[in-house]
Structure formats: structure tokens, C-alpha cells
mmCIF file of C-alpha atoms in Angstrom:
data_model
loop_
_atom_site.group_PDB
_atom_site.id
_atom_site.type_symbol
_atom_site.label_atom_id
_atom_site.label_comp_id
_atom_site.label_asym_id
_atom_site.label_seq_id
_atom_site.Cartn_x
_atom_site.Cartn_y
_atom_site.Cartn_z
ATOM 1 C CA MET A 18 -5.294 -40.216 -37.919
ATOM 2 C CA PRO A 19 -6.065 -43.128 -35.552
ATOM 3 C CA PRO A 20 -8.709 -45.677 -36.567
ATOM 4 C CA PRO A 21 -12.249 -45.216 -35.192
ATOM 5 C CA PHE A 22 -12.845 -46.596 -31.705
ATOM 6 C CA SER A 23 -15.627 -48.919 -32.894
ATOM 7 C CA PHE A 24 -13.299 -50.347 -35.534
ATOM 8 C CA THR A 25 -10.630 -51.036 -32.911
ATOM 9 C CA ILE A 26 -13.156 -52.823 -30.687
ATOM 10 C CA LEU A 27 -14.262 -55.030 -33.594
ATOM 11 C CA VAL A 28 -10.695 -55.979 -34.399
ATOM 12 C CA LEU A 29 -9.907 -56.783 -30.778
ATOM 13 C CA SER A 30 -13.084 -58.853 -30.515
ATOM 14 C CA PHE A 31 -12.112 -60.886 -33.558
ATOM 15 C CA LEU A 32 -8.539 -61.351 -32.348
ATOM 16 C CA SER A 33 -9.805 -62.572 -28.985
ATOM 17 C CA LEU A 34 -11.297 -65.565 -30.800
ATOM 18 C CA LEU A 35 -7.868 -66.501 -32.057
ATOM 19 C CA THR A 36 -6.164 -66.737 -28.667
ATOM 20 C CA ALA A 37 -3.122 -68.976 -28.789
ATOM 21 C CA THR A 38 -3.864 -72.386 -27.261
ATOM 22 C CA ALA A 39 -1.748 -75.367 -26.298
ATOM 23 C CA THR A 40 -0.768 -77.961 -28.875
ATOM 24 C CA ILE A 41 -2.470 -81.222 -27.902
ATOM 25 C CA GLY A 42 -0.754 -84.419 -28.973
ATOM 26 C CA VAL A 43 -0.597 -88.088 -27.972
ATOM 27 C CA VAL A 44 1.981 -90.507 -26.582
ATOM 28 C CA TYR A 45 2.768 -93.428 -28.877
ATOM 29 C CA THR A 46 4.874 -96.526 -28.226
ATOM 30 C CA PRO A 47 5.588 -98.244 -31.557
ATOM 31 C CA SER A 48 4.670 -101.903 -32.105
ATOM 32 C CA ASN A 49 4.139 -104.221 -35.048
ATOM 33 C CA PHE A 50 0.362 -103.967 -34.825
ATOM 34 C CA PRO A 51 -0.992 -101.660 -35.915
ATOM 35 C CA THR A 52 1.828 -100.690 -38.233
ATOM 36 C CA PRO A 53 3.474 -97.271 -37.807
ATOM 37 C CA GLU A 54 2.307 -96.308 -41.304
ATOM 38 C CA ARG A 55 -1.311 -96.935 -40.365
ATOM 39 C CA VAL A 56 -0.874 -95.059 -37.094
ATOM 40 C CA ALA A 57 0.580 -92.020 -38.874
ATOM 41 C CA SER A 58 -2.236 -92.038 -41.423
ATOM 42 C CA THR A 59 -4.905 -92.260 -38.727
ATOM 43 C CA LEU A 60 -3.392 -89.501 -36.604
ATOM 44 C CA THR A 61 -3.236 -87.270 -39.663
ATOM 45 C CA SER A 62 -6.924 -87.877 -40.344
ATOM 46 C CA LEU A 63 -7.725 -87.092 -36.702
ATOM 47 C CA ARG A 64 -5.828 -83.816 -37.103
ATOM 48 C CA ILE A 65 -3.497 -84.589 -34.222
ATOM 49 C CA PRO A 66 -0.608 -82.142 -34.662
ATOM 50 C CA SER A 67 2.080 -83.692 -32.472
ATOM 51 C CA VAL A 68 3.226 -87.092 -31.192
ATOM 52 C CA HIS A 69 5.527 -88.050 -28.336
ATOM 53 C CA ILE A 70 7.179 -91.355 -29.305
ATOM 54 C CA LEU A 71 8.428 -93.528 -26.450
ATOM 55 C CA HIS A 72 11.088 -96.098 -27.387
ATOM 56 C CA PRO A 73 11.211 -94.771 -30.980
ATOM 57 C CA THR A 74 12.163 -97.067 -33.827
ATOM 58 C CA PRO A 75 13.484 -95.954 -37.220
ATOM 59 C CA ALA A 76 10.387 -97.459 -38.867
ATOM 60 C CA ALA A 77 8.061 -95.419 -36.656
ATOM 61 C CA ILE A 78 9.933 -92.171 -37.308
ATOM 62 C CA ARG A 79 10.000 -92.867 -41.055
ATOM 63 C CA ALA A 80 6.212 -93.324 -41.038
ATOM 64 C CA PHE A 81 5.709 -89.697 -39.985
ATOM 65 C CA ALA A 82 7.878 -88.250 -42.767
ATOM 66 C CA TYR A 83 5.987 -85.624 -44.817
ATOM 67 C CA SER A 84 3.036 -85.849 -42.411
ATOM 68 C CA ASN A 85 3.337 -82.336 -40.907
ATOM 69 C CA ILE A 86 3.053 -83.988 -37.485
ATOM 70 C CA SER A 87 5.653 -82.722 -35.030
ATOM 71 C CA LEU A 88 7.578 -85.360 -33.082
ATOM 72 C CA ILE A 89 9.168 -85.621 -29.658
ATOM 73 C CA LEU A 90 11.478 -88.635 -29.388
ATOM 74 C CA SER A 91 12.352 -90.185 -26.011
ATOM 75 C CA VAL A 92 15.688 -91.964 -25.691
ATOM 76 C CA PRO A 93 15.220 -95.152 -23.593
ATOM 77 C CA ASN A 94 16.537 -94.773 -20.048
ATOM 78 C CA SER A 95 18.770 -97.814 -20.404
ATOM 79 C CA LEU A 96 20.933 -95.971 -22.952
ATOM 80 C CA LEU A 97 21.695 -92.907 -20.826
ATOM 81 C CA PRO A 98 24.803 -94.170 -18.996
ATOM 82 C CA SER A 99 26.351 -95.007 -22.388
ATOM 83 C CA PHE A 100 25.414 -91.573 -23.765
ATOM 84 C CA ALA A 101 27.050 -89.944 -20.758
ATOM 85 C CA ALA A 102 30.214 -92.039 -20.971
ATOM 86 C CA ASN A 103 30.976 -91.400 -24.631
ATOM 87 C CA VAL A 104 29.599 -88.887 -27.128
ATOM 88 C CA SER A 105 30.011 -91.468 -29.894
ATOM 89 C CA PHE A 106 27.109 -93.494 -28.453
ATOM 90 C CA ALA A 107 24.849 -90.453 -28.696
ATOM 91 C CA SER A 108 26.033 -89.850 -32.259
ATOM 92 C CA GLU A 109 25.362 -93.452 -33.223
ATOM 93 C CA TRP A 110 21.785 -93.190 -31.928
ATOM 94 C CA LEU A 111 21.253 -90.047 -33.989
ATOM 95 C CA PHE A 112 22.618 -91.766 -37.105
ATOM 96 C CA TYR A 113 19.863 -94.382 -36.844
ATOM 97 C CA HIS A 114 16.956 -92.349 -35.466
ATOM 98 C CA VAL A 115 17.353 -88.784 -36.730
ATOM 99 C CA LEU A 116 19.791 -88.281 -39.584
ATOM 100 C CA PRO A 117 17.993 -90.506 -42.154
ATOM 101 C CA PHE A 118 14.671 -88.710 -41.607
ATOM 102 C CA HIS A 119 15.477 -85.093 -40.726
ATOM 103 C CA PRO A 120 13.932 -82.754 -41.828
ATOM 104 C CA ARG A 121 11.309 -84.821 -43.706
ATOM 105 C CA ALA A 122 10.077 -86.011 -40.327
ATOM 106 C CA HIS A 123 9.589 -82.898 -38.213
ATOM 107 C CA ILE A 124 11.459 -83.765 -34.999
ATOM 108 C CA SER A 125 11.161 -80.805 -32.644
ATOM 109 C CA LEU A 126 12.720 -82.199 -29.462
ATOM 110 C CA ILE A 127 14.532 -85.219 -28.063
ATOM 111 C CA SER A 128 13.902 -86.192 -24.452
ATOM 112 C CA VAL A 129 16.969 -87.837 -22.963
ATOM 113 C CA GLY A 130 15.171 -90.430 -20.884
ATOM 114 C CA THR A 131 11.719 -90.489 -19.287
ATOM 115 C CA ASP A 132 11.322 -89.705 -15.589
ATOM 116 C CA VAL A 133 14.851 -90.918 -14.894
ATOM 117 C CA VAL A 134 14.627 -89.876 -11.232
ATOM 118 C CA SER A 135 12.085 -92.566 -10.344
ATOM 119 C CA SER A 136 13.556 -95.067 -12.793
ATOM 120 C CA SER A 137 17.177 -94.900 -11.627
ATOM 121 C CA SER A 138 16.643 -97.814 -9.258
ATOM 122 C CA ILE A 139 15.551 -99.877 -12.255
ATOM 123 C CA LEU A 140 18.683 -98.973 -14.236
ATOM 124 C CA ALA A 141 20.966 -100.057 -11.384
ATOM 125 C CA PRO A 142 20.414 -100.341 -7.634
ATOM 126 C CA THR A 143 23.152 -97.830 -6.850
ATOM 127 C CA SER A 144 22.722 -95.540 -9.851
ATOM 128 C CA ASP A 145 22.573 -91.806 -9.238
ATOM 129 C CA PRO A 146 20.924 -89.902 -12.107
ATOM 130 C CA SER A 147 22.882 -86.766 -11.229
ATOM 131 C CA THR A 148 26.040 -88.536 -12.415
ATOM 132 C CA PHE A 149 24.846 -89.396 -15.922
ATOM 133 C CA LEU A 150 21.639 -87.542 -16.895
ATOM 134 C CA LEU A 151 23.045 -84.082 -17.606
ATOM 135 C CA PRO A 152 26.247 -85.443 -19.262
ATOM 136 C CA ALA A 153 24.039 -87.574 -21.531
ATOM 137 C CA MET A 154 21.969 -84.511 -22.453
ATOM 138 C CA ARG A 155 25.083 -82.452 -23.185
ATOM 139 C CA ASN A 156 26.599 -85.171 -25.367
ATOM 140 C CA LEU A 157 23.408 -85.539 -27.400
ATOM 141 C CA HIS A 158 23.219 -81.754 -27.826
ATOM 142 C CA LEU A 159 26.849 -81.637 -28.996
ATOM 143 C CA SER A 160 26.216 -84.510 -31.402
ATOM 144 C CA LEU A 161 23.300 -82.627 -32.970
ATOM 145 C CA LEU A 162 25.464 -79.532 -33.413
ATOM 146 C CA ASP A 163 28.265 -81.616 -34.939
ATOM 147 C CA LEU A 164 25.723 -82.875 -37.495
ATOM 148 C CA GLY A 165 24.670 -79.312 -38.267
ATOM 149 C CA ILE A 166 21.208 -79.769 -36.750
ATOM 150 C CA LYS A 167 20.178 -76.714 -34.743
ATOM 151 C CA THR A 168 16.386 -77.031 -34.918
ATOM 152 C CA ILE A 169 16.030 -79.995 -32.526
ATOM 153 C CA SER A 170 16.026 -79.195 -28.820
ATOM 154 C CA VAL A 171 17.289 -81.515 -26.091
ATOM 155 C CA SER A 172 15.539 -81.983 -22.745
ATOM 156 C CA THR A 173 14.439 -84.677 -20.317
ATOM 157 C CA SER A 174 11.193 -85.400 -18.481
ATOM 158 C CA PHE A 175 10.375 -85.437 -14.784
ATOM 159 C CA SER A 176 7.243 -86.747 -13.114
ATOM 160 C CA PHE A 177 5.341 -84.202 -11.046
ATOM 161 C CA ILE A 178 4.784 -86.512 -8.104
ATOM 162 C CA ASN A 179 8.495 -87.345 -7.773
ATOM 163 C CA THR A 180 9.882 -83.881 -8.463
ATOM 164 C CA VAL A 181 7.560 -81.221 -7.002
ATOM 165 C CA SER A 182 7.211 -80.968 -3.224
ATOM 166 C CA GLN A 183 3.441 -80.450 -3.122
ATOM 167 C CA ALA A 184 0.456 -79.622 -5.285
ATOM 168 C CA PHE A 185 -1.500 -77.356 -2.930
ATOM 169 C CA PRO A 186 -1.185 -74.546 -2.325
ATOM 170 C CA PRO A 187 0.651 -73.964 -5.609
ATOM 171 C CA SER A 188 2.317 -70.836 -4.240
ATOM 172 C CA SER A 189 4.261 -72.951 -1.702
ATOM 173 C CA ALA A 190 5.524 -75.576 -4.137
ATOM 174 C CA GLU A 191 9.188 -76.152 -4.899
ATOM 175 C CA PHE A 192 11.364 -78.830 -6.411
ATOM 176 C CA HIS A 193 12.233 -81.538 -3.884
ATOM 177 C CA PRO A 194 15.321 -80.375 -1.941
ATOM 178 C CA ALA A 195 16.830 -83.858 -2.211
ATOM 179 C CA ILE A 196 17.185 -83.626 -6.004
ATOM 180 C CA ASN A 197 17.075 -79.902 -6.773
ATOM 181 C CA PRO A 198 20.712 -78.830 -6.107
ATOM 182 C CA LEU A 199 22.453 -81.749 -7.817
ATOM 183 C CA LEU A 200 19.997 -82.604 -10.577
ATOM 184 C CA VAL A 201 17.096 -80.260 -11.306
ATOM 185 C CA LYS A 202 18.902 -76.921 -10.974
ATOM 186 C CA PRO A 203 21.836 -77.825 -13.301
ATOM 187 C CA ILE A 204 19.413 -79.274 -15.863
ATOM 188 C CA LEU A 205 17.261 -76.137 -15.780
ATOM 189 C CA GLN A 206 20.392 -74.084 -16.383
ATOM 190 C CA PHE A 207 21.245 -76.276 -19.391
ATOM 191 C CA LEU A 208 17.713 -75.862 -20.754
ATOM 192 C CA ALA A 209 17.961 -72.090 -20.369
ATOM 193 C CA GLU A 210 21.354 -71.984 -22.090
ATOM 194 C CA THR A 211 20.084 -74.035 -25.053
ATOM 195 C CA ASN A 212 16.657 -72.349 -25.232
ATOM 196 C CA SER A 213 14.905 -75.652 -24.572
ATOM 197 C CA SER A 214 11.785 -76.604 -22.598
ATOM 198 C CA LEU A 215 11.057 -78.401 -19.348
ATOM 199 C CA LEU A 216 9.112 -81.650 -19.755
ATOM 200 C CA ILE A 217 6.786 -82.715 -16.934
ATOM 201 C CA ASP A 218 4.653 -85.868 -16.689
ATOM 202 C CA LEU A 219 1.584 -84.529 -14.883
ATOM 203 C CA TYR A 220 -1.283 -86.774 -13.779
ATOM 204 C CA PRO A 221 -4.107 -85.335 -11.630
ATOM 205 C CA TYR A 222 -5.167 -88.974 -11.234
ATOM 206 C CA THR A 223 -2.018 -89.842 -9.253
ATOM 207 C CA VAL A 224 -2.377 -86.848 -6.908
ATOM 208 C CA TYR A 225 -6.067 -87.647 -6.417
ATOM 209 C CA LYS A 226 -5.195 -91.245 -5.537
ATOM 210 C CA VAL A 227 -2.673 -90.300 -2.837
ATOM 211 C CA GLN A 228 -4.790 -87.442 -1.432
ATOM 212 C CA PRO A 229 -8.318 -88.800 -0.886
ATOM 213 C CA ALA A 230 -9.584 -85.430 0.401
ATOM 214 C CA ILE A 231 -9.538 -84.082 -3.173
ATOM 215 C CA PRO A 232 -13.053 -84.213 -4.705
ATOM 216 C CA LEU A 233 -13.216 -86.424 -7.773
ATOM 217 C CA GLY A 234 -15.023 -83.724 -9.751
ATOM 218 C CA PHE A 235 -12.166 -81.297 -9.036
ATOM 219 C CA ALA A 236 -9.780 -83.732 -10.750
ATOM 220 C CA LEU A 237 -12.167 -84.315 -13.687
ATOM 221 C CA PHE A 238 -12.840 -80.679 -14.724
ATOM 222 C CA ARG A 239 -16.456 -80.941 -13.568
ATOM 223 C CA GLU A 240 -18.371 -77.651 -13.397
ATOM 224 C CA ASP A 241 -19.847 -76.959 -9.970
ATOM 225 C CA PRO A 242 -20.512 -73.684 -8.122
ATOM 226 C CA PHE A 243 -18.601 -74.945 -5.063
ATOM 227 C CA ASN A 244 -15.946 -76.889 -6.962
ATOM 228 C CA PHE A 245 -12.995 -74.600 -6.306
ATOM 229 C CA ARG A 246 -9.989 -74.112 -4.050
ATOM 230 C CA ASP A 247 -8.406 -70.761 -3.130
ATOM 231 C CA ASP A 248 -4.673 -70.386 -2.625
ATOM 232 C CA PRO A 249 -4.390 -68.699 0.807
ATOM 233 C CA ILE A 250 -1.207 -66.859 -0.176
ATOM 234 C CA THR A 251 -2.022 -65.556 -3.679
ATOM 235 C CA ALA A 252 -5.835 -65.658 -3.322
ATOM 236 C CA ALA A 253 -5.926 -67.289 -6.766
ATOM 237 C CA ARG A 254 -9.041 -69.396 -7.305
ATOM 238 C CA TYR A 255 -8.612 -72.863 -8.820
ATOM 239 C CA ARG A 256 -11.483 -74.787 -10.376
ATOM 240 C CA ASN A 257 -9.575 -77.931 -11.347
ATOM 241 C CA LEU A 258 -6.633 -79.971 -10.089
ATOM 242 C CA PHE A 259 -4.824 -79.681 -13.429
ATOM 243 C CA ASP A 260 -4.317 -75.916 -12.989
ATOM 244 C CA VAL A 261 -3.229 -76.444 -9.386
ATOM 245 C CA MET A 262 -0.473 -78.825 -10.491
ATOM 246 C CA VAL A 263 0.655 -76.672 -13.428
ATOM 247 C CA ASP A 264 0.953 -73.619 -11.183
ATOM 248 C CA ALA A 265 2.890 -75.663 -8.627
ATOM 249 C CA VAL A 266 5.467 -76.306 -11.367
ATOM 250 C CA VAL A 267 5.354 -72.627 -12.368
ATOM 251 C CA THR A 268 6.093 -71.621 -8.759
ATOM 252 C CA ALA A 269 8.933 -74.128 -8.476
ATOM 253 C CA LEU A 270 10.441 -72.754 -11.690
ATOM 254 C CA ALA A 271 10.130 -69.184 -10.419
ATOM 255 C CA ILE A 272 11.945 -70.060 -7.200
ATOM 256 C CA THR A 273 14.878 -71.370 -9.260
ATOM 257 C CA GLY A 274 14.910 -68.224 -11.406
ATOM 258 C CA HIS A 275 13.355 -69.775 -14.531
ATOM 259 C CA GLU A 276 9.822 -68.395 -14.401
ATOM 260 C CA ASN A 277 9.760 -67.794 -18.168
ATOM 261 C CA MET A 278 10.863 -71.278 -19.192
ATOM 262 C CA LYS A 279 8.612 -72.996 -21.727
ATOM 263 C CA LEU A 280 6.645 -75.829 -20.121
ATOM 264 C CA ILE A 281 5.613 -79.004 -21.963
ATOM 265 C CA LEU A 282 3.442 -81.655 -20.337
ATOM 266 C CA SER A 283 5.027 -84.752 -21.851
ATOM 267 C CA GLN A 284 2.395 -87.109 -20.393
ATOM 268 C CA THR A 285 -1.068 -86.785 -18.870
ATOM 269 C CA GLY A 286 -4.180 -88.928 -18.891
ATOM 270 C CA TRP A 287 -6.707 -90.974 -16.941
ATOM 271 C CA PRO A 288 -7.086 -94.791 -16.846
ATOM 272 C CA SER A 289 -10.148 -96.229 -18.559
ATOM 273 C CA SER A 290 -10.101 -99.666 -16.944
ATOM 274 C CA SER A 291 -8.802 -101.303 -13.809
ATOM 275 C CA SER A 292 -9.565 -104.222 -11.529
ATOM 276 C CA GLY A 293 -10.368 -104.540 -7.860
ATOM 277 C CA GLU A 294 -12.011 -101.713 -5.937
ATOM 278 C CA ASN A 295 -10.459 -98.859 -7.890
ATOM 279 C CA GLU A 296 -13.723 -97.369 -9.124
ATOM 280 C CA GLU A 297 -12.109 -94.212 -10.503
ATOM 281 C CA GLY A 298 -10.476 -96.030 -13.420
ATOM 282 C CA THR A 299 -13.463 -96.239 -15.775
ATOM 283 C CA PRO A 300 -14.195 -95.233 -19.387
ATOM 284 C CA ALA A 301 -16.715 -92.654 -18.151
ATOM 285 C CA TYR A 302 -14.205 -90.915 -15.899
ATOM 286 C CA ALA A 303 -11.456 -91.163 -18.508
ATOM 287 C CA GLN A 304 -13.703 -89.434 -21.051
ATOM 288 C CA MET A 305 -14.644 -86.746 -18.530
ATOM 289 C CA TYR A 306 -10.996 -85.974 -17.852
ATOM 290 C CA LEU A 307 -9.879 -86.012 -21.477
ATOM 291 C CA LYS A 308 -12.802 -83.948 -22.785
ATOM 292 C CA GLY A 309 -12.427 -81.497 -19.897
ATOM 293 C CA LEU A 310 -8.686 -81.277 -20.494
ATOM 294 C CA ILE A 311 -9.017 -80.582 -24.220
ATOM 295 C CA SER A 312 -11.795 -78.039 -23.695
ATOM 296 C CA HIS A 313 -9.783 -76.258 -21.004
ATOM 297 C CA LEU A 314 -6.629 -76.139 -23.115
ATOM 298 C CA LYS A 315 -8.490 -74.904 -26.175
ATOM 299 C CA SER A 316 -10.159 -72.132 -24.182
ATOM 300 C CA GLY A 317 -6.866 -70.239 -24.085
ATOM 301 C CA LEU A 318 -7.491 -69.247 -20.454
ATOM 302 C CA GLY A 319 -4.216 -70.628 -19.153
ATOM 303 C CA THR A 320 -3.845 -70.907 -15.369
ATOM 304 C CA PRO A 321 -4.029 -68.273 -12.624
ATOM 305 C CA LEU A 322 -0.219 -67.970 -12.557
ATOM 306 C CA LYS A 323 0.482 -68.693 -16.235
ATOM 307 C CA LYS A 324 -1.962 -66.822 -18.449
ATOM 308 C CA ASP A 325 -0.400 -68.108 -21.666
ATOM 309 C CA GLY A 326 -0.746 -71.680 -20.386
ATOM 310 C CA VAL A 327 1.472 -74.621 -21.190
ATOM 311 C CA ALA A 328 2.961 -74.868 -24.664
ATOM 312 C CA GLU A 329 2.223 -78.513 -25.456
ATOM 313 C CA VAL A 330 0.320 -81.365 -23.802
ATOM 314 C CA TYR A 331 0.594 -85.073 -24.682
ATOM 315 C CA ILE A 332 -2.151 -87.523 -23.740
ATOM 316 C CA TYR A 333 -0.954 -90.877 -22.449
ATOM 317 C CA GLU A 334 -1.428 -93.054 -24.400
ATOM 318 C CA LEU A 335 -2.453 -93.977 -27.917
ATOM 319 C CA PHE A 336 -2.987 -97.714 -27.282
ATOM 320 C CA ASP A 337 -3.254 -99.783 -24.134
ATOM 321 C CA GLY A 338 0.298 -100.722 -23.207
ATOM 322 C CA ASP A 339 2.061 -103.538 -21.463
ATOM 323 C CA ASP A 340 1.695 -103.773 -17.668
ATOM 324 C CA GLU A 341 5.457 -103.891 -17.370
ATOM 325 C CA GLU A 342 6.070 -100.883 -19.586
ATOM 326 C CA GLU A 343 8.921 -98.758 -18.325
ATOM 327 C CA ASN A 344 7.960 -95.379 -16.863
ATOM 328 C CA SER A 345 4.217 -95.904 -16.931
ATOM 329 C CA PRO A 346 2.091 -93.674 -14.662
ATOM 330 C CA VAL A 347 1.651 -96.723 -12.450
ATOM 331 C CA GLU A 348 5.394 -96.948 -11.940
ATOM 332 C CA MET A 349 5.524 -93.245 -11.110
ATOM 333 C CA VAL A 350 3.027 -93.682 -8.278
ATOM 334 C CA ASN A 351 4.619 -96.863 -6.985
ATOM 335 C CA ASN A 352 8.109 -95.363 -6.862
ATOM 336 C CA SER A 353 7.038 -92.052 -5.379
ATOM 337 C CA SER A 354 8.284 -91.368 -1.872
ATOM 338 C CA THR A 355 5.314 -89.047 -1.374
ATOM 339 C CA SER A 356 2.732 -91.703 -2.132
ATOM 340 C CA SER A 357 0.540 -92.747 0.782
ATOM 341 C CA SER A 358 -1.467 -95.319 -1.155
ATOM 342 C CA SER A 359 -1.663 -98.800 0.279
ATOM 343 C CA ALA A 360 -0.063 -101.911 -1.141
ATOM 344 C CA SER A 361 -3.483 -103.094 -2.329
ATOM 345 C CA ASP A 362 -3.957 -99.848 -4.247
ATOM 346 C CA ARG A 363 -0.618 -100.322 -5.970
ATOM 347 C CA ALA A 364 -1.429 -103.929 -6.849
ATOM 348 C CA ASP A 365 -4.735 -102.832 -8.329
ATOM 349 C CA ASP A 366 -2.981 -100.138 -10.352
ATOM 350 C CA GLN A 367 -0.995 -102.773 -12.219
ATOM 351 C CA HIS A 368 -4.114 -103.675 -14.242
ATOM 352 C CA GLN A 369 -4.934 -100.240 -15.588
ATOM 353 C CA ARG A 370 -5.314 -99.309 -19.250
ATOM 354 C CA TRP A 371 -4.749 -95.784 -20.527
ATOM 355 C CA GLY A 372 -5.218 -96.045 -24.313
ATOM 356 C CA ILE A 373 -7.526 -93.748 -26.271
ATOM 357 C CA LEU A 374 -7.592 -95.879 -29.458
ATOM 358 C CA TYR A 375 -8.423 -99.522 -30.035
ATOM 359 C CA PRO A 376 -5.932 -101.536 -32.109
ATOM 360 C CA ASN A 377 -8.372 -101.334 -35.061
ATOM 361 C CA MET A 378 -7.783 -97.537 -34.950
ATOM 362 C CA THR A 379 -11.261 -96.600 -33.731
ATOM 363 C CA MET A 380 -11.602 -94.084 -30.905
ATOM 364 C CA LYS A 381 -12.541 -95.196 -27.396
ATOM 365 C CA PHE A 382 -13.839 -91.727 -26.607
ATOM 366 C CA ASN A 383 -15.505 -88.874 -28.429
ATOM 367 C CA LEU A 384 -12.566 -86.452 -28.538
ATOM 368 C CA ASP A 385 -11.897 -83.537 -30.885
ATOM 369 C CA PHE A 386 -8.228 -82.744 -31.513
ATOM 370 C CA SER A 387 -8.915 -80.374 -34.409
ATOM 371 C CA GLY A 388 -8.122 -77.193 -32.517
ATOM 372 C CA SER A 389 -11.071 -75.403 -34.131
ATOM 373 C CA GLU A 390 -13.465 -75.782 -31.205
ATOM 374 C CA LYS A 391 -13.295 -72.127 -30.288
ATOM 375 C CA LEU A 392 -14.412 -70.936 -33.694
ATOM 376 C CA SER A 393 -16.719 -73.823 -34.531
ATOM 377 C CA ALA A 394 -18.620 -73.308 -31.277
ATOM 378 C CA MET A 395 -19.852 -69.964 -32.602
ATOM 379 C CA PRO A 396 -22.587 -69.633 -35.216
ATOM 380 C CA ALA A 397 -21.224 -69.298 -38.723
ATOM 381 C CA ALA A 398 -23.585 -66.391 -39.419
ATOM 382 C CA TRP A 399 -22.145 -64.494 -36.447
ATOM 383 C CA LEU A 400 -18.613 -64.963 -37.731
ATOM 384 C CA VAL A 401 -19.620 -63.808 -41.217
ATOM 385 C CA GLU A 402 -21.348 -60.758 -39.781
ATOM 386 C CA LEU A 403 -18.307 -59.891 -37.691
ATOM 387 C CA ALA A 404 -15.970 -60.254 -40.668
ATOM 388 C CA LEU A 405 -18.213 -58.118 -42.903
ATOM 389 C CA GLY A 406 -18.413 -55.494 -40.184
ATOM 390 C CA ILE A 407 -14.637 -55.280 -39.950
ATOM 391 C CA ILE A 408 -14.286 -55.067 -43.738
ATOM 392 C CA SER A 409 -16.888 -52.290 -43.992
ATOM 393 C CA HIS A 410 -15.170 -50.278 -41.270
ATOM 394 C CA VAL A 411 -11.825 -50.700 -43.011
ATOM 395 C CA VAL A 412 -13.296 -49.476 -46.316
ATOM 396 C CA VAL A 413 -15.008 -46.460 -44.733
ATOM 397 C CA TYR A 414 -11.931 -45.574 -42.736
ATOM 398 C CA PHE A 415 -9.634 -45.486 -45.765
ATOM 399 C CA LEU A 416 -12.206 -43.603 -47.905
ATOM 400 C CA LEU A 417 -12.223 -40.861 -45.275
ATOM 401 C CA LEU A 418 -8.434 -40.486 -45.298
#
């Protein structure tokens, strides 16, 4: 005897409130102040579930032991040629950064480098990432298996602006032909073989800066009746630049035959301060983007082409970093061959700050990482009434059996 129709509707209504949403974490570069222990304690109190650690140190990883915070570790780009040349270098790195802390520190993934494509000129003027990136990833993966660790995935990150041909329309996007055959395609195959995820650094801010025709509100998740763009091929309607860029990656993956690959946004954010005439880098705009981003991700709506949305998103960054920091969003824009920004724009970009916390561990912005927004936004009495209704229907249904 099937359950009553009204009972089924109630159950489906309740389950719709529990739609799976993206994990929202932060990017953290360890330093002596504040201490890693204080950072881990604060992030736990803020209910931040995941952290992407750039340039990880053993002390920083140790601080997150027993914290229930999931970690992504990024191997510095400068180490990749050594990893590729000899598996023992990869094993040595694991002995210092993983083995002493696993599984007490929940390391879910190791990114072999950060946006190596745009950073290869920094490693060496003639370096070709296709010669060492994938070998380095394979050697680290083999080292993990040799240590008996099968729960940590291996991947690498790419920046959207240096890897994807275009943002709009998303249905026409693809990986840049110059790097796809020799670099992206073999790496995607490795990720598929090892059941790993693709990491993308995705900044609507950078696309907005190089394409002035994009309305600022479209990049900042602002609600407006006319704030949308329609893809002329799929007829999908986009109400924010974030979804446009995500679906461009989804299309590029589909073209390569990996449409079901798990997608992690390893960096995203908006600058909260800058100098010169760059008026878009302000605390007000940064808060608009971050609050809009979190609200959108927690809605569970996904994107027009990816209804389940991205798996994880990491906000860059926890604290304001050094201007010369390797692989900053500034460097991504400056090294991008697709960038049309002027030299003055790039010079101004060097003074941006992206942090969401002050060094004293107070928040710059009013952000909620708890993940309970969807339920807390509804009146408690309504939730109680819904739960009691489901229980009463269950009782009546089984009494009638």
C-alpha cells in the first residue's frame, strides 16, 4: 500500500529544504602572526568547514588536528620540477607535511602547485609546465599510495582567465587550444583515473576588469529585473557573472569528455581596498560580492548547466597578504594573455587587499559561514508545524496498515 499523496508531498517539501549546497571555505597562508593555533580556533568558532592552505607549514597543519576542518594543501610551485624529477622528493614532502598529522588533521586533497600555467615564467624563463606538472602529480600520487594513504586526492589548480577561452556565452567556451592538448587534457585524464577533482581559481572581478561592458551589479550578485544575460545558443538565462564563468568551465569540461568531473573553486573573492582610480576595490563592493556569493551557494540552485552546483568554494583570502605573494589574483590578471587592461590598471592592482579577517581575528564583513541559512531563514514555528504534520501522517498511515 503506497503512502498517502499528501504525506508524500509533505516529505518532499521538507527534503527540499535540505538541498545539498557547496562547502564554503577560506584560503589561508600561514604566518607567525596570528599563530596557526589561534587561526584554527577562530575558524572553528566561525563554523568554517574547510580551509585551503597555500604554502603549508607543518605547524599550520598540526594546528588543525582534531578540528573537524577539512584541508586542501597546495605544494609551492617552486618544488614541482623536483617532484617531477624524482619521486623521493615528493615522498620527503609528505613525510614532513602529511604523515605526522594524517588522519588527525583531515587532509582531503593536495594541489600540486597553484595556477602553474601563468606562473611557469616565474619558475624559469624557458620552463614548460607540460614537461613537469603531470609527472609531479603522478609521483605525489604514487608516494601517497606507497604510504598506504588512499583518502587524499591529488590535483592542481588553473586560473579561469588563463585557461578558459571565454566567459560569454558559456556554451561556446573551451580550454585554450594552446595548452589543452599537451597540458589540460592529460591532467583531466589523470583526475578521472584517480577519481579526483578539477581546481579552478575563478574571479568575476578579473573578468569584469578586462571587459568593461559587464555591469558591475552583474558581477556583484545584485538583484535587478534587467540584470541578466541570455546565452544565445542554449537560451539559458544568467543573473550573475559567477554562474556564467562556472558554466563556461562546465562546457569546456564537456567538450573534453569530462562533463561529470567534480569541480572545486580553489580561489574566489573581491578586493576590499586599492589605490588610484580603481573604484571597484572597496569594502562595500567586497561585502556585496561575498554575501551574494555565500547566499547563492547556500540556495542550492546551482547554475543553469550544473544543477548540483560546484562542490567546494574557497574565499581568497583569510588575511591581507603580501603584494609580492606568488599566484595572487593580481598576478593572474597581469600574466593573462587575454587581459586588455592598461598598464596603469595593472600598477593600481598591485595595492589591493583581499583579506576577510583583521590580524586581531575580527571580521571585516558580516558573513555567515554556518551553512544553516536556508533553515534559519524560515520561522521556527513553521518548521515545527511541518515536522509535526509529517509525524502525524506517519502515525496515521501505519495505524491504517
